[in-house]
C-alpha cells in the first residue's frame, strides 16, 4: 500500500514525482531520506537542508506516514 | 457576542464634544472592522477636498474584528486619515499592545475631527472618554511622552498609549504614531495629521469585554496554531548562511509553493532582519537610491554588519505583540553603539536596516541602531526618512547640492556619521533637514526639475524596501494600491506561501512554474494580484498581522476565526468579496479627492532593467499588468475607476461622488 505525503520544497528540486496538488506517493515504510532522494537531493544536501516533518525537525531515517507534511526550507522574503 | 463592539467613538477636538455612535451590523457584514470600518467612516465623515492638515480631516484609530477575541496574530491596529503625503487615502499599521485597548474601550474605532486650541490627549477609562490637557507632554519625544502619560494613569488598569513624537508635533509629513516605546504606525503621514489636531496622545484603559460568538472554536484554532509555531525551529547556524540562501533563490529559474511555517520559524528566531543580507544577495533590496544592486556598489560579502546575527547580537529581550506566538520583536542594548546617548532600542526592522543601509551604501551596523532610536523617538517613518536621505545624497554627489546647502554635511554615499547628523536635522527641522522632513516629493518640488527626476516615489509616498524587478506583483501593488508604495501588500513570493488557492475558488493555483511567467501580463497573473489585494483587505479588516500572509492560510485561516467571532457562516469567497469592497471604497476615496490612479505608478527608476546582477534584465510590464489588475477588480482598465456595474454589485453606489 502506498502513502501520500504533502511536500513543500525549493524550486530547484526535481518535481516529477510531485502531483499538481503538491503531494508525492511513496511506498509504505518509506523514509524521509528516500523522499528527499526522489527530489533529486544528494546525500550531502539532505544533511544540510532544513527539513521539517509535520512542523518539526526530523532525522533522515524518519518513517513517513500517510498524510504527513514534509517541508524543505526554500527561502525567505519580506520584512 | 459578535467579536465587534458595534460602536465607534467620535471626538470633536474643536468643541471638545464626544459621543458614541452605534454601528449597524450591516456595516460590519459589508466592510468588516479595521481598515474597512475606517474606509466606511472616513468616506462619510471627511468632506471632499478637505485639507489633510486642517480641522476637516478625520483621524481614526481602528481595530479589526478578531482583535481582542483571543484569536492569534490579531494584535494590530491602524491609523487612517486623508494623507498629507499623498493627498489621498492614508493608513498606517502597528502592532504591540494598543490594538486590544481600543476594543476594551468599548468601541471598534476612535475618530477625531477638528483641532484643539491647546495640546490635549484623550483618556478613556471605565467611566468613559475625556479630553485632558497635554501641555506638559508637548515637546517630549514619543518614548518619553508615552512613559509620562502611562505614569500619569498608573492607577488605571493596564493603560495603553499611542502618541506622537516631536516629528508629528512639527507636522513632518513623514511622521507616524507610536506605541509600546517606539513601535510606529509610520506611513502616510498620520503623525502630522495627529499633530495638526494638537492631539499628543490617546491613553486607553477601558474594561470592556470582547465577546466572540463561539469562543471555544477561537480557543481551539488559536491553540493549534500556537502549538505549530512553538514547534517550528530552525538552527542558529542558518543566521550565518542567509547569503547562501539568497544566492540559491537568485539562481533558481522556477518558483513553487512554499511552507510559510519555516518562514515563521526564521522570523521567530531573528525577526525581520533575516532578510537584510539574504535579500541583498537575491536582488530584493534596493541599493543606492534604487540605482544599483548588491555586489555592484555594495559588496555583499562585506555586508555582515547588516545580517541577522549582527542585528540580533545586542538583543537583551524578545517581545511579542498581544496574541502573537511568533514574537519577531526584540529590545537591543545600544549603550556602546550610541556612545551612551541611548540605553536601548527596538531591534531594527528590515525596512529600517535597508533604508539606512544598502539604500545609502552604509554598512555601519552601529549607525543603524542609533538612527532607529532617533526616528522611533521622533516618531518618524524610517522608510520615508531613508529615502529622503538617499535623495539628498544623490543630489549632493551629482553637484545639485553643496556644503552650503547641507550646512556643512558631507553627504556622500555611506558616510554614516553625516547621515546621522542629517537625520537629527530632519527631526529638528533645521536647514536642509527642514526641506527633507516633509518627504521626497515636497523636497523635490522645492528644488526643481532635476530633483524631481530623482524623486523615487509611488504617487507621493516613498516606496518600501523591496525591488519590484525581483517581484513584479509587488510592482503592480506598489502602483495600484490606493495607499501607494506600501510594502505590506504582498507579492509573488508571498503568494507562494499564502496558499489562497486551497480556500478561494478563483485564486489561481500555483505549482512549480518558470519564474518568467510572473512577468507576463495575462489574466492569471492579474487574478493572482487581485486575490492578494482582496485578501490583504480581508486581513486588515480582521486585524491580522501581515505575517499571517507569509505563514499562509493553510496554517492561519481567517475564515473559521471570523465565523467563530461573529456567528456568520461565510466562505473564503464571501470574505474575499468584502476585501474587494473595502479596496474599491479606498479607490473611490482617492478618486473623490482628485487622485489620478495612474499618477501613483512607481517611479521609472524602479523598473529600469539592470545589465547584470541577480535581477539582470528584469522589469515589470507595468502598464499592461496594472490595467489587467484593474480589469479583474471590476475597475476601468484604462483609468482605474470602478465601473458602475462593480459599484452596484458591491453596494457602493452611495459612495460615488
Short mmCIF file of C-alpha atoms in Angstrom, two decimals, chain A residues 6-15 19-22 48 50-57 69-79, chain B residues 231-233 238 245 248-249 252 254 256 258-259 262 266 272 274-275 278 284 350-351 466 471 474 487 493 499 502 509 511-512 547 550 554:
data_model
loop_
_atom_site.label_atom_id
_atom_site.label_comp_id
_atom_site.label_asym_id
_atom_site.label_seq_id
_atom_site.Cartn_x
_atom_site.Cartn_y
_atom_site.Cartn_z
CA UNK A 6 2.38 16.69 1.19
CA UNK A 7 5.71 18.13 0.03
CA UNK A 8 6.99 21.70 0.07
CA UNK A 9 10.44 22.05 -1.41
CA UNK A 10 12.64 24.56 -3.21
CA UNK A 11 12.00 25.06 -6.88
CA UNK A 12 15.44 23.64 -7.78
CA UNK A 13 14.23 20.22 -6.65
CA UNK A 14 13.02 17.56 -9.07
CA UNK A 15 9.23 17.89 -9.07
CA UNK A 19 1.47 16.00 -8.39
CA UNK A 20 -0.33 19.30 -9.04
CA UNK A 21 -1.79 19.33 -5.55
CA UNK A 22 1.71 19.14 -4.07
CA UNK A 48 22.48 20.34 5.06
CA UNK A 50 16.45 22.47 6.91
CA UNK A 51 13.73 19.83 6.70
CA UNK A 52 10.64 19.54 8.86
CA UNK A 53 8.14 16.72 9.10
CA UNK A 54 4.75 17.93 10.35
CA UNK A 55 6.34 21.16 11.51
CA UNK A 56 9.24 19.71 13.50
CA UNK A 57 12.83 18.89 12.66
CA UNK A 69 3.76 17.00 5.55
CA UNK A 70 7.42 17.37 4.61
CA UNK A 71 8.73 20.92 4.31
CA UNK A 72 12.15 21.88 2.99
CA UNK A 73 13.28 25.46 3.57
CA UNK A 74 13.08 27.34 0.28
CA UNK A 75 14.00 30.85 1.26
CA UNK A 76 12.62 33.92 2.88
CA UNK A 77 11.23 37.22 1.78
CA UNK A 78 9.82 40.31 3.29
CA UNK A 79 10.05 42.34 6.43
CA UNK B 231 7.31 23.55 17.30
CA UNK B 232 8.80 25.40 14.33
CA UNK B 233 12.55 25.82 14.82
CA UNK B 238 21.29 29.43 9.39
CA UNK B 245 20.08 31.00 0.79
CA UNK B 248 20.21 29.85 -4.27
CA UNK B 249 16.99 31.85 -4.52
CA UNK B 252 16.57 29.43 -9.39
CA UNK B 254 11.48 28.47 -11.12
CA UNK B 256 6.97 26.87 -6.35
CA UNK B 258 6.45 27.09 -0.01
CA UNK B 259 5.66 26.30 3.61
CA UNK B 262 9.52 27.73 8.05
CA UNK B 266 13.05 32.32 10.93
CA UNK B 272 12.67 40.72 10.02
CA UNK B 274 16.63 37.76 8.48
CA UNK B 275 16.06 39.40 5.08
CA UNK B 278 19.63 37.43 2.10
CA UNK B 284 15.21 42.10 -3.31
CA UNK B 350 14.42 45.07 7.90
CA UNK B 351 12.86 48.17 6.34
CA UNK B 466 11.66 45.66 -1.85
CA UNK B 471 8.83 40.62 -7.61
CA UNK B 474 4.82 43.92 -5.84
CA UNK B 487 5.43 47.21 1.08
CA UNK B 493 6.82 35.40 -3.19
CA UNK B 499 -1.89 29.01 -0.39
CA UNK B 502 -6.75 26.00 -1.45
CA UNK B 509 -3.34 27.57 -8.16
CA UNK B 511 2.59 24.71 -8.93
CA UNK B 512 6.24 24.66 -9.93
CA UNK B 547 2.96 37.79 8.58
CA UNK B 550 3.68 34.84 4.82
CA UNK B 554 -3.10 26.71 5.34
#
